[in-house]
Short mmCIF file of C-alpha atoms and ligand atoms in Angstrom, two decimals:
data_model
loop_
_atom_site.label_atom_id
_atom_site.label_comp_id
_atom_site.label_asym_id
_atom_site.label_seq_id
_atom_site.Cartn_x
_atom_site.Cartn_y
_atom_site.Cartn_z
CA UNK A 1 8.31 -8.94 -25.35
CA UNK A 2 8.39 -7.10 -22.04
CA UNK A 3 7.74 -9.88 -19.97
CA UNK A 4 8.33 -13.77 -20.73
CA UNK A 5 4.45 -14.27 -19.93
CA UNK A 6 3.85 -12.93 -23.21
CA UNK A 7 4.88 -14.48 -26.50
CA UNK A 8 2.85 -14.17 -29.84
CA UNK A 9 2.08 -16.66 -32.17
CA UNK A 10 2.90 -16.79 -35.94
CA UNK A 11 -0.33 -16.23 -36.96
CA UNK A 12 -0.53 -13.58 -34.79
CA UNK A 13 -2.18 -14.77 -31.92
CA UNK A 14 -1.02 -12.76 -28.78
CA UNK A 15 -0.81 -15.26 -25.50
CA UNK A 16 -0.53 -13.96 -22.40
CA UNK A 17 0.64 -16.95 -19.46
CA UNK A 18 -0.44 -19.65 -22.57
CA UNK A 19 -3.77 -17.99 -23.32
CA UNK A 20 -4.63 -15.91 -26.17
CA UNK A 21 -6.19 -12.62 -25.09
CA UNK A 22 -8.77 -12.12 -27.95
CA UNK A 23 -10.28 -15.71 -26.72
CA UNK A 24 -9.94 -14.64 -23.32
CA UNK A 25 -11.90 -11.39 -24.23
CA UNK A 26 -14.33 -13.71 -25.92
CA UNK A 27 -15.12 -15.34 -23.27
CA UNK A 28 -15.10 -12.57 -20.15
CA UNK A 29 -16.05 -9.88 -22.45
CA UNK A 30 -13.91 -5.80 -21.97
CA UNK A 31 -11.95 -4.13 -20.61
CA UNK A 32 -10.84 -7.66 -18.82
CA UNK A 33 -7.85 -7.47 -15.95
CA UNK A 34 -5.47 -10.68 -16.49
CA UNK A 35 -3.16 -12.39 -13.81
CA UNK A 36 -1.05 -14.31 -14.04
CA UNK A 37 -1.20 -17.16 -10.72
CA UNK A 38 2.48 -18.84 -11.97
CA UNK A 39 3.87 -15.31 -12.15
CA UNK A 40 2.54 -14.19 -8.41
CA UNK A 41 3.56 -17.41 -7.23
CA UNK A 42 7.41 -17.05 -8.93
CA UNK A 43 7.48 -13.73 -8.18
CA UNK A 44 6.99 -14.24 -4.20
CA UNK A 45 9.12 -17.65 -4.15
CA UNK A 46 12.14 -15.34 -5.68
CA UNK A 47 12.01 -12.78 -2.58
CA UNK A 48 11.71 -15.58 -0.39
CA UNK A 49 14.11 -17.64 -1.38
CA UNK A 50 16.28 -14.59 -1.89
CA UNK A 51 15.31 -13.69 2.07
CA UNK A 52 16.20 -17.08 3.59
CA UNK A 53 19.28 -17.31 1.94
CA UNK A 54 20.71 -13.95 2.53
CA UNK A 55 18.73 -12.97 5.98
CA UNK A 56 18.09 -16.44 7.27
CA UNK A 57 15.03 -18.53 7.96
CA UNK A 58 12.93 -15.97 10.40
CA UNK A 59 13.26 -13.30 8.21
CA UNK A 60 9.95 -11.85 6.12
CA UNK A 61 8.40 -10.96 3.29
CA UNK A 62 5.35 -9.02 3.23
CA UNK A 63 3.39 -8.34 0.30
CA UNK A 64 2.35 -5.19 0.17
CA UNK A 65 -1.77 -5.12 -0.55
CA UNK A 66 -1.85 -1.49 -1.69
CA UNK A 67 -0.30 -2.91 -5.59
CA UNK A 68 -3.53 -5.52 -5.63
CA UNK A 69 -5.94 -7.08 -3.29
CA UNK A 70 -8.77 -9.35 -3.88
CA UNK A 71 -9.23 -12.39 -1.88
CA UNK A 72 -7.66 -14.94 -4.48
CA UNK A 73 -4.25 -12.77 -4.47
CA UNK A 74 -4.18 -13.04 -0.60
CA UNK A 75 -4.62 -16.68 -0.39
CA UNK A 76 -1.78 -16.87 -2.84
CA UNK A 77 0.43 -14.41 -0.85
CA UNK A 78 -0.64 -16.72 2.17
CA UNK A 79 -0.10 -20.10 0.90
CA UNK A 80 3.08 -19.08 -0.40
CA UNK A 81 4.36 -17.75 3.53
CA UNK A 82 4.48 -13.79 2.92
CA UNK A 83 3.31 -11.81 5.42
CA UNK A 84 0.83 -9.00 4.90
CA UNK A 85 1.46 -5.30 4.95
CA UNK A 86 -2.34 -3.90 4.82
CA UNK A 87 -3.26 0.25 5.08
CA UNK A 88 -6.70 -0.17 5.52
CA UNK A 89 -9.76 -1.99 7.17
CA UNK A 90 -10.39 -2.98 3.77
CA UNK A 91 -7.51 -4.59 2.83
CA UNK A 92 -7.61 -6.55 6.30
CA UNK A 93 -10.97 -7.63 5.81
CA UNK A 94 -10.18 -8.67 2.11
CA UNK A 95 -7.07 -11.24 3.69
CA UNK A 96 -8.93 -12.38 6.52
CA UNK A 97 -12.02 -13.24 4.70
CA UNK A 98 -9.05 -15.28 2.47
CA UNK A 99 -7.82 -17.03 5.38
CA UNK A 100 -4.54 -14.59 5.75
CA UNK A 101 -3.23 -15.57 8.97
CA UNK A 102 -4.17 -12.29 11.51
CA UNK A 103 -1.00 -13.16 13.15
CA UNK A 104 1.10 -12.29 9.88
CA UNK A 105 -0.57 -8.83 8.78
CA UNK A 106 1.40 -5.88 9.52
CA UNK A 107 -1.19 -2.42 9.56
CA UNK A 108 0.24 0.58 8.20
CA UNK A 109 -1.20 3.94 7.49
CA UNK A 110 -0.50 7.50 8.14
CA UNK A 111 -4.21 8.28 9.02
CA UNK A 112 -5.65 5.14 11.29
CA UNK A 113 -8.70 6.13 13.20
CA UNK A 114 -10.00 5.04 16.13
CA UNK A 115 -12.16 2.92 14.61
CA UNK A 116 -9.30 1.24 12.57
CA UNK A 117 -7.11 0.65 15.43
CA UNK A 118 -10.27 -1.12 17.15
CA UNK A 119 -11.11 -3.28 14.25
CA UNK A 120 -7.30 -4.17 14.06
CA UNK A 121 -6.73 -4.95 18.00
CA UNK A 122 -10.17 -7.22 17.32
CA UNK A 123 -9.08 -9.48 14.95
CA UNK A 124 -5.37 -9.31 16.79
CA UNK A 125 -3.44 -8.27 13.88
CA UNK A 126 0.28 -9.22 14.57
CA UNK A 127 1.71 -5.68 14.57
CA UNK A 128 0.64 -2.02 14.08
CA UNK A 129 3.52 0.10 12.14
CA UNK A 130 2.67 3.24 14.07
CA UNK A 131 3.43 6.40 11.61
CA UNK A 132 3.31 9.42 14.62
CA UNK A 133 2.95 10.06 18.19
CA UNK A 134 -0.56 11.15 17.77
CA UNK A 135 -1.00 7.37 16.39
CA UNK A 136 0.97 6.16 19.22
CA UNK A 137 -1.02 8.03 21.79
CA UNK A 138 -4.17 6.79 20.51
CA UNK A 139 -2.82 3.32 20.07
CA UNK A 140 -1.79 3.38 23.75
CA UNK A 141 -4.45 4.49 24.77
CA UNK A 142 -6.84 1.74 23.43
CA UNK A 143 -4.46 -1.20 24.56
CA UNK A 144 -4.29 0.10 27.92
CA UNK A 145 -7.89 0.00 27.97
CA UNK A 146 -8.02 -3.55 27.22
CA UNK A 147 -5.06 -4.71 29.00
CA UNK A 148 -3.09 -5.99 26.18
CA UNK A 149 0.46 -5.46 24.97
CA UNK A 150 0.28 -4.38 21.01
CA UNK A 151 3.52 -5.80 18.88
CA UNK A 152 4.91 -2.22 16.86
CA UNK A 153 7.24 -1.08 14.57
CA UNK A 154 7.81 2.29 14.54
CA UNK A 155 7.97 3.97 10.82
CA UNK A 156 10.79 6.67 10.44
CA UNK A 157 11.62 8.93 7.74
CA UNK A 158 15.50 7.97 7.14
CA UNK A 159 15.63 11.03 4.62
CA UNK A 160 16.76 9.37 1.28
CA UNK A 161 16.05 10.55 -2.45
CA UNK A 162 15.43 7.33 -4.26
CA UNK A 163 15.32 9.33 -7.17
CA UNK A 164 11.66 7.90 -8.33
CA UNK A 165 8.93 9.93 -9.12
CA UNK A 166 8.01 12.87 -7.11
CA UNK A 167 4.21 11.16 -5.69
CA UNK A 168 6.25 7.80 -5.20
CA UNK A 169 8.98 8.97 -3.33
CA UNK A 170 8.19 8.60 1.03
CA UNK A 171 11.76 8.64 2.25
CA UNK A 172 12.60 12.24 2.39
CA UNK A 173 12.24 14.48 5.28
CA UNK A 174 9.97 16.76 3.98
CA UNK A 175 6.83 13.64 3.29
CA UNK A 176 3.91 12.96 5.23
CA UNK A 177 5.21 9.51 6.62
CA UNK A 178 6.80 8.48 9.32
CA UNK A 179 9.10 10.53 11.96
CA UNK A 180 12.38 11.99 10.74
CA UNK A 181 15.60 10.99 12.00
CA UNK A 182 17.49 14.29 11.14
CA UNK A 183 15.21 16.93 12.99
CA UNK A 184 15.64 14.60 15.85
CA UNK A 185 12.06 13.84 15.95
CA UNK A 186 12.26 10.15 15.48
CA UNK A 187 14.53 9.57 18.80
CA UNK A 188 12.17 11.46 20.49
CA UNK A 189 9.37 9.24 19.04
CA UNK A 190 11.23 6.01 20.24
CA UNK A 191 11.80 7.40 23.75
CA UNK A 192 8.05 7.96 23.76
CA UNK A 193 7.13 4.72 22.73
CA UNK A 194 9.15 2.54 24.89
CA UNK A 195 7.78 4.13 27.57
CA UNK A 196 4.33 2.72 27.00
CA UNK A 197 4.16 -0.69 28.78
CA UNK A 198 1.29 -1.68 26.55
CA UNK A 199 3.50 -1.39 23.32
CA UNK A 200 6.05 -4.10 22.27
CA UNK A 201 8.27 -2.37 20.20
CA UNK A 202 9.91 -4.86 18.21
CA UNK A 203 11.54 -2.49 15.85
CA UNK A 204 11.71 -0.03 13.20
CA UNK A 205 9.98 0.86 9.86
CA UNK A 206 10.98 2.64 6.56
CA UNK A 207 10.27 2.69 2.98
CA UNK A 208 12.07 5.34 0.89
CA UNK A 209 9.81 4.77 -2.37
CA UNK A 210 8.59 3.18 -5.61
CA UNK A 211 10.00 2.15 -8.25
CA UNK A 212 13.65 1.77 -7.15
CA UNK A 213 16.10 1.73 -9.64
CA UNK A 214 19.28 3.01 -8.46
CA UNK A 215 21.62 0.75 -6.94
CA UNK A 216 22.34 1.90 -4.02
CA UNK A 217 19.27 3.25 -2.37
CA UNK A 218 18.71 0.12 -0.02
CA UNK A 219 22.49 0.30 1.17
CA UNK A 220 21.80 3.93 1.40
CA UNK A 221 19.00 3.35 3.71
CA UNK A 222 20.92 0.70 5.87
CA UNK A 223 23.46 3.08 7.03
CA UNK A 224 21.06 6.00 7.57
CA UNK A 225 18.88 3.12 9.93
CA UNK A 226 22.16 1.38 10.99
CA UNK A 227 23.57 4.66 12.30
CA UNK A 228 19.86 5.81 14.10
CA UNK A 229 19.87 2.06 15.67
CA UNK A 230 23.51 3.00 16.81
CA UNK A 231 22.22 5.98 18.22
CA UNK A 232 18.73 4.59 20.22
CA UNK A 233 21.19 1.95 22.02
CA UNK A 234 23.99 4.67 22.80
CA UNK A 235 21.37 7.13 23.84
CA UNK A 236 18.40 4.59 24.83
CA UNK A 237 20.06 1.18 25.80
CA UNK A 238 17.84 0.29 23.22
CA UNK A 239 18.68 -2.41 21.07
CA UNK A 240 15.83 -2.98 18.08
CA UNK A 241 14.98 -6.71 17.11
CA UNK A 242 12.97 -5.66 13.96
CA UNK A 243 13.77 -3.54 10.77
CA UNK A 244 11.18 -3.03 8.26
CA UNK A 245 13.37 -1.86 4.81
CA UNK A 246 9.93 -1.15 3.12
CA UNK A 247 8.94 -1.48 -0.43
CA UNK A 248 9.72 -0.38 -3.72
CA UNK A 249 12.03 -2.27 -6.54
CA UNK A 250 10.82 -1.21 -9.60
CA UNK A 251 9.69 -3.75 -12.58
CA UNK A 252 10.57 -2.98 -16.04
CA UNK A 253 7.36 -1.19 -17.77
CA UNK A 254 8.60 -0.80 -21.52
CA UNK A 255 11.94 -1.43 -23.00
CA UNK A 256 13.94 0.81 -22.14
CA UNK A 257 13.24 0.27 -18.77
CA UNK A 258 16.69 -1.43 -16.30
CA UNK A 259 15.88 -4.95 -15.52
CA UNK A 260 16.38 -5.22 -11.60
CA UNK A 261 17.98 -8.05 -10.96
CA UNK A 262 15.82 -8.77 -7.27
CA UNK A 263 17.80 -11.41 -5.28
CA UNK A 264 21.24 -10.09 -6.29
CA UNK A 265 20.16 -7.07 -5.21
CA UNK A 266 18.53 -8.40 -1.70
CA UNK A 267 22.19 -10.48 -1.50
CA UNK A 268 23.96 -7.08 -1.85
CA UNK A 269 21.95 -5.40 0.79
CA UNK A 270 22.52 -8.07 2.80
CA UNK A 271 26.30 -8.12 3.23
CA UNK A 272 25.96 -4.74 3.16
CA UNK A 273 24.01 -4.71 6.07
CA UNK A 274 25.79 -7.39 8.11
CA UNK A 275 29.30 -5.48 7.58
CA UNK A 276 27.63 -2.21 9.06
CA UNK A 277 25.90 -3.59 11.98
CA UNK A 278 29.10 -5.62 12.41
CA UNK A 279 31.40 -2.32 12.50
CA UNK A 280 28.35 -0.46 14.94
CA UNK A 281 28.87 -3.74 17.00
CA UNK A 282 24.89 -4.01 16.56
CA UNK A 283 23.12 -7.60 16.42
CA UNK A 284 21.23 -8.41 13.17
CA UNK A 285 17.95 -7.98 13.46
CA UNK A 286 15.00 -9.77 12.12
CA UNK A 287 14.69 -8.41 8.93
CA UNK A 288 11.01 -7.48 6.40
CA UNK A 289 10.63 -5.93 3.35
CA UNK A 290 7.22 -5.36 1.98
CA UNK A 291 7.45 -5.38 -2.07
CA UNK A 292 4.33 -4.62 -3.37
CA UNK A 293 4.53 -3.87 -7.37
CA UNK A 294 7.59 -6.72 -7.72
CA UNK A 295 5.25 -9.43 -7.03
CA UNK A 296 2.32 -8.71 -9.06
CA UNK A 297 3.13 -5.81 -11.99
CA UNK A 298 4.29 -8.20 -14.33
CA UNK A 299 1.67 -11.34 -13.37
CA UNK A 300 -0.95 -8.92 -14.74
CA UNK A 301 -2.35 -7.71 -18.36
CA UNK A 302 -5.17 -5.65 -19.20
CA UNK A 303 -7.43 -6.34 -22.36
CA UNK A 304 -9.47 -3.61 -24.21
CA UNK A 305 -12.09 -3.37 -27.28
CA UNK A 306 -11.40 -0.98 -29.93
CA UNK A 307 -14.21 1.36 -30.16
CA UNK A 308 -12.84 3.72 -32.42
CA UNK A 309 -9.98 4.75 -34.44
CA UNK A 310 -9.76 8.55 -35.08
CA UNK A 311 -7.10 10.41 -37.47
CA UNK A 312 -6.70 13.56 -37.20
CA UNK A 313 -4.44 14.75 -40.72
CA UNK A 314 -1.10 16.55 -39.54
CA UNK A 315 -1.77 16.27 -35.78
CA UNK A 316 -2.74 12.71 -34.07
CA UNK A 317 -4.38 9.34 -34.05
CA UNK A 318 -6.48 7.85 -31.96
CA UNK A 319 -7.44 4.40 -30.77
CA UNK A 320 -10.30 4.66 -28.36
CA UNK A 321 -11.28 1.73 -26.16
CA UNK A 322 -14.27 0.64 -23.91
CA UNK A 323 -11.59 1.27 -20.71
CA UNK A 324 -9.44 4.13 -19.56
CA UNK A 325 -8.35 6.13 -16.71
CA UNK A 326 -11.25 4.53 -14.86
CA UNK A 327 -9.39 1.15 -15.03
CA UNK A 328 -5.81 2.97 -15.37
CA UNK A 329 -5.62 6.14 -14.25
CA UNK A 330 -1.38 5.85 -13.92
CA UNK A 331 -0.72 7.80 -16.36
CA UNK A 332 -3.27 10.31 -15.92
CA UNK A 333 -1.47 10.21 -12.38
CA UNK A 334 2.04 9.77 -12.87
CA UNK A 335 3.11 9.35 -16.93
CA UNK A 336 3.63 6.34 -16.23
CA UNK A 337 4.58 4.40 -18.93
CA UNK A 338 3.54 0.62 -20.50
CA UNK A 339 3.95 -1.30 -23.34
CA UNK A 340 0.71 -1.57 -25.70
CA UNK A 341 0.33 -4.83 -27.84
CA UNK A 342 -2.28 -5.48 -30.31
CA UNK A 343 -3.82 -8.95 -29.59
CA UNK A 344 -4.50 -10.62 -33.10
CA UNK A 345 -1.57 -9.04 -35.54
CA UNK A 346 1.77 -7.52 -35.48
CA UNK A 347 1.66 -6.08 -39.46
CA UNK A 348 4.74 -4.23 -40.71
CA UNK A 349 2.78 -1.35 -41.18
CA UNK A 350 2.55 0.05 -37.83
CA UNK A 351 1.37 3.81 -36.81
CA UNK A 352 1.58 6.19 -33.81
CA UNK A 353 -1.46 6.21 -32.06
CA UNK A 354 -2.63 7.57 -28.31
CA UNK A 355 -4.37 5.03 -26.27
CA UNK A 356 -7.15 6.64 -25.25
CA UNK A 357 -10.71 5.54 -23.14
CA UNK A 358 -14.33 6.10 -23.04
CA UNK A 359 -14.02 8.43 -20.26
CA UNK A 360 -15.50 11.97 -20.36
CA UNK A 361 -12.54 13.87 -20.52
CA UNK A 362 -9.29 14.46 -23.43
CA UNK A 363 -7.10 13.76 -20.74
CA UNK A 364 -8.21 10.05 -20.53
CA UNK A 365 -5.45 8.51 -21.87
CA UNK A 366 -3.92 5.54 -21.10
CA UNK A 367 -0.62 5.61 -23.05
CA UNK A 368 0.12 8.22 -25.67
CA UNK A 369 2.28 7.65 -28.79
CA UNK A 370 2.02 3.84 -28.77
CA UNK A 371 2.77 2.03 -32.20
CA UNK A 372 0.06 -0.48 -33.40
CA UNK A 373 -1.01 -1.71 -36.86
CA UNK A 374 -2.42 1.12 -39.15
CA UNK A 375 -5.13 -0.72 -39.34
CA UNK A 376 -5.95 -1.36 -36.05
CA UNK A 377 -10.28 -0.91 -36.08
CA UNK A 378 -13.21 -1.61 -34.13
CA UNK A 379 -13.59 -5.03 -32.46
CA UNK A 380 -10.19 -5.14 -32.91
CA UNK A 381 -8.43 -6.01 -29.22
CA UNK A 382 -5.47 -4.17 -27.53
CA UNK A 383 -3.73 -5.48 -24.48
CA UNK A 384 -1.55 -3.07 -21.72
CA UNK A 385 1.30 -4.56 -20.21
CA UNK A 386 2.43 -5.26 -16.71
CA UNK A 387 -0.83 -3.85 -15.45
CA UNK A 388 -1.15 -6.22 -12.06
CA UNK A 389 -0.01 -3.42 -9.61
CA UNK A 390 -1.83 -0.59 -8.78
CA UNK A 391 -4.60 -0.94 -11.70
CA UNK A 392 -7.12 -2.62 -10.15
CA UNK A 393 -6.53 -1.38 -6.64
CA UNK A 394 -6.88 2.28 -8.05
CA UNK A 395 -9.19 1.86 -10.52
CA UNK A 396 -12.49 4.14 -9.83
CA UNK A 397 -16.26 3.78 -11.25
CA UNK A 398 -16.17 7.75 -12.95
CA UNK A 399 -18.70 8.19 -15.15
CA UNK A 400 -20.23 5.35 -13.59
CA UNK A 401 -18.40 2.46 -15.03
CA UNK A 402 -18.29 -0.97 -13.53
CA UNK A 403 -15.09 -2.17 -12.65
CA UNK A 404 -13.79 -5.02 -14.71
CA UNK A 405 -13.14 -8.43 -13.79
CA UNK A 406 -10.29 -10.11 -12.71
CA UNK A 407 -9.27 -13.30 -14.67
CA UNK A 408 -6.69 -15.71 -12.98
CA UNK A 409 -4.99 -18.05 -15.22
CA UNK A 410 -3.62 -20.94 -13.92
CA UNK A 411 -1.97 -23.59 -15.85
CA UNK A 412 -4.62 -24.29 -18.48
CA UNK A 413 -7.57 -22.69 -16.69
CA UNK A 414 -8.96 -19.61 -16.31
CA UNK A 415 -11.55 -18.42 -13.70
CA UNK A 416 -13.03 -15.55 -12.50
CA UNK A 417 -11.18 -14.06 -9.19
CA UNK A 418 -13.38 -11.07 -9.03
CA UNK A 419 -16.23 -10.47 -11.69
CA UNK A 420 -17.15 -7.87 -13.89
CA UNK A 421 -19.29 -4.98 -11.35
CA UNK A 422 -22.83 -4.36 -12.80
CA UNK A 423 -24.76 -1.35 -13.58
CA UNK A 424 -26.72 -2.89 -10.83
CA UNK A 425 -23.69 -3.03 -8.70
CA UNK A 426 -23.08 0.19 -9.02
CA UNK A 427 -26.41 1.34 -7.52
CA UNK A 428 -26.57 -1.11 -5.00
CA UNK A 429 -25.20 1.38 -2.45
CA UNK A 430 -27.84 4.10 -3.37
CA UNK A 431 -30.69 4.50 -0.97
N1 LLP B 501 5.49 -0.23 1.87
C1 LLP B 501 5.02 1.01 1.99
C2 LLP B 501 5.02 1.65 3.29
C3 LLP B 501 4.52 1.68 0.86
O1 LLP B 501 4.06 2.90 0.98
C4 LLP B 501 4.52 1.02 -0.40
C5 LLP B 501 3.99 1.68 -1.58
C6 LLP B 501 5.02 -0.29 -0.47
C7 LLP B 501 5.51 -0.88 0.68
C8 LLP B 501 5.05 -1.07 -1.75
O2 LLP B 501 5.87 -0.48 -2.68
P1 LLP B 501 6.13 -1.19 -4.10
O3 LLP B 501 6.97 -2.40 -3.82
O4 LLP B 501 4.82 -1.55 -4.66
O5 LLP B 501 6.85 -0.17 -4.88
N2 LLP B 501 0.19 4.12 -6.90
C9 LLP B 501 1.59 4.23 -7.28
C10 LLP B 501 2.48 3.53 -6.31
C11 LLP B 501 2.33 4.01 -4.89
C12 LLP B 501 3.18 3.25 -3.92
C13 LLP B 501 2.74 3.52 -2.54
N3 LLP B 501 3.43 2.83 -1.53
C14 LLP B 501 1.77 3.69 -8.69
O6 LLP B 501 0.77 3.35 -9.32
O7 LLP B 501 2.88 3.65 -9.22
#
């Protein structure tokens, strides 16, 4: 199986974190998101653990609310110590309403509006990444109004090819975020923000992508930052307490995919790090990283109804279920690949299907060429893999589909995190 959270019985029976999903469906009815608490939990206790050991005690971990939020999935993150790195009023709202500590939510964005930045400096979020000067001006502007110094990091662009997919990749020059370091820009931007007495700037910001696989991208990264930090106390007498590496180790999605091994991988960096900084004769700073798909892609599993099977002689097959790119659009998006599992039989006699949804158009598909049983039919259930990041944070209500429920399974139990949106929902915003 993909991911040790899913194991099938020998009648059959597919179980996802103990449960089976066809009782599961039962019960919550389809499409039906799945998550995995033990697996969120796990998943954040490895990156700390990894963290403390390697980049000592007041180091942090934010997860990153973009791959999933919903209240429950904060007040994990929470009680479990990770910080917060939320892009939107939204996602703050969602982790304060769960309790999130305000003091512990780092606000990103590219794009914050006045507005944001007000609702922000309200509820004293702990620190702003700032993406630009325009942000910065506006930023500055609002805490000298109010006579209050803002915590920042500043987000530069240190101009690395992770080598991920083109609308994943944010590290090289030519991307919307941040300020590059090679045109110059970013000193420039540093200069300009330590000179505004209402800004603490603790530090620096970067994320080079999603779905890391290569090696070396984080070491990479460190000597690009390592050499600007160099630079901003040479040129600045600046000396930065923070670095923000960003986001991004990837998660395995279907066989063939590497298996990252996380915490050797954070260890690596970390000597890495410490022997660079040592040879620029540069303190260590206080080091975050804000994995977002690493905590929760593999804690989650999406169930669907067959509604039909279509063959279509010397061409394709079709299973067609009561989701789709509504619910997943990621490979509508990005190819992005998953593992498909039926969720009652694994038969010999398997054939190649596309996965496809009850949207309105051919290109709903939510995995092409996946094998199931040939005689996979209606009722029948199917279950996508290592759907808990960036599923039901993208998911959309085309064609006027409720979004479905989350399901958290905890040991034994299973309970509704966020329920199943209504046809009444969904005009409950209409005036
Ligand atoms: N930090 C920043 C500044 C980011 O932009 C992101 C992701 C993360 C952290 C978390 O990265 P992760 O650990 O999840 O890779 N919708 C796409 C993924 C977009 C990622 C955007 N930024 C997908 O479905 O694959």
């Amino acid at each position: 199986m993909i991911s040790d959270n899913i194991t099938r019985d020998a009648d059959g029976t597919l179980r996802f974190a103990g449960h089976s999903a066809d009782e599961l469906a039962d019960t919550f009815g389809t499409p039906l998101y799945l998550m995995d608490e033990k697996r969120i939990r796990d998943n954040c206790r490895m990156y700390l653990a990894a963290f403390r050991e390697h980049f000592g005690e007041n180091s942090a971990v934010l997860y990153a609310a973009k791959a999933c939020a919903f209240k429950a999935i904060c007040r994990i993150a929470a009680e479990e110590g990770m910080g917060l790195d939320a892009v939107s009023v939204g996602e703050i709202h969602t982790a304060l309403e769960a309790g999130f500590p305000a003091d512990r939510i780092y606000f990103h964005g590219d794009a914050k509006t006045d507005d944001d930045i007000r609702y922000a400096l309200d509820r004293n979020v702990g620190c702003f990444v700032v993406d630009n000067e325009t942000e910065l001006e506006a930023l500055s502007a609002e805490t000298k109004r109010r006579s209050v110094r803002q915590k920042v990091l500043l987000r530069v662009t240190p101009g690395i090819d992770p080598h991920t997919y083109e609308a994943v990749n944010t590290g090289t020059v030519d991307v919307k975020f941040g300020v590059p370091i090679e045109t110059g820009q970013a000193l420039e931007f540093v200069r300009r923000a330590l000179d505004e007495e209402s800004l603490d700037v603790a530090g620096l910001h970067c994320h080079v992508g999603s779905e890391v696989f290569d090696e070396d991208v984080f070491e990479r990264t460190c000597d690009v930052m390592t050499a600007f930090m160099a630079r901003l106390r040479r040129e600045l007498g600046y000396t930065a307490r923070e670095l923000d590496l960003g986001g991004g180790y990837g998660v395995r999605y279907v066989e063939s995919d590497p298996r990252a091994d996380i915490p050797a991988r954070i260890g690596e960096v970390a000597s890495h790090l410490k022997r660079i900084l040592g040879e620029a004769g540069l303190p260590m700073p206080r080091i975050l990283m804000e994995p977002g798909r690493s905590i929760v892609a593999d804690a989650g599993m999406t169930v669907y109804t067959v509604c039909t099977v279509k063959h279509i002689p010397n061409c394709k097959n079709y299973v067609i279920t009561d989701g789709g790119m509504a619910d997943d659009p990621r490979w509508c998006l990005y190819r992005a690949r998953y593992s498909v599992l039926h969720a009652s039989r694994e038969t010999g006699e398997n054939e190649i299907f596309d996965l496809a949804g009850r949207c309105c158009e051919s290109g709903d598909i939510v995995q092409p060429a996946v094998e199931l049983p040939a005689d996979t039919r209606r009722g029948d259930r199917v279950c996508v893999c290592t759907t808990g990041a960036y599923n039901y944070s993208m998911a959309s209500n085309y064609n006027r589909l409720g979004r479905p429920p989350v399901v958290m399974l905890t040991g034994g139990s299973a309970w509704t995190a966020v329920r199943r949106e209504t046809a009444e929902d969904l005009c409950a915003l209409d005036l």
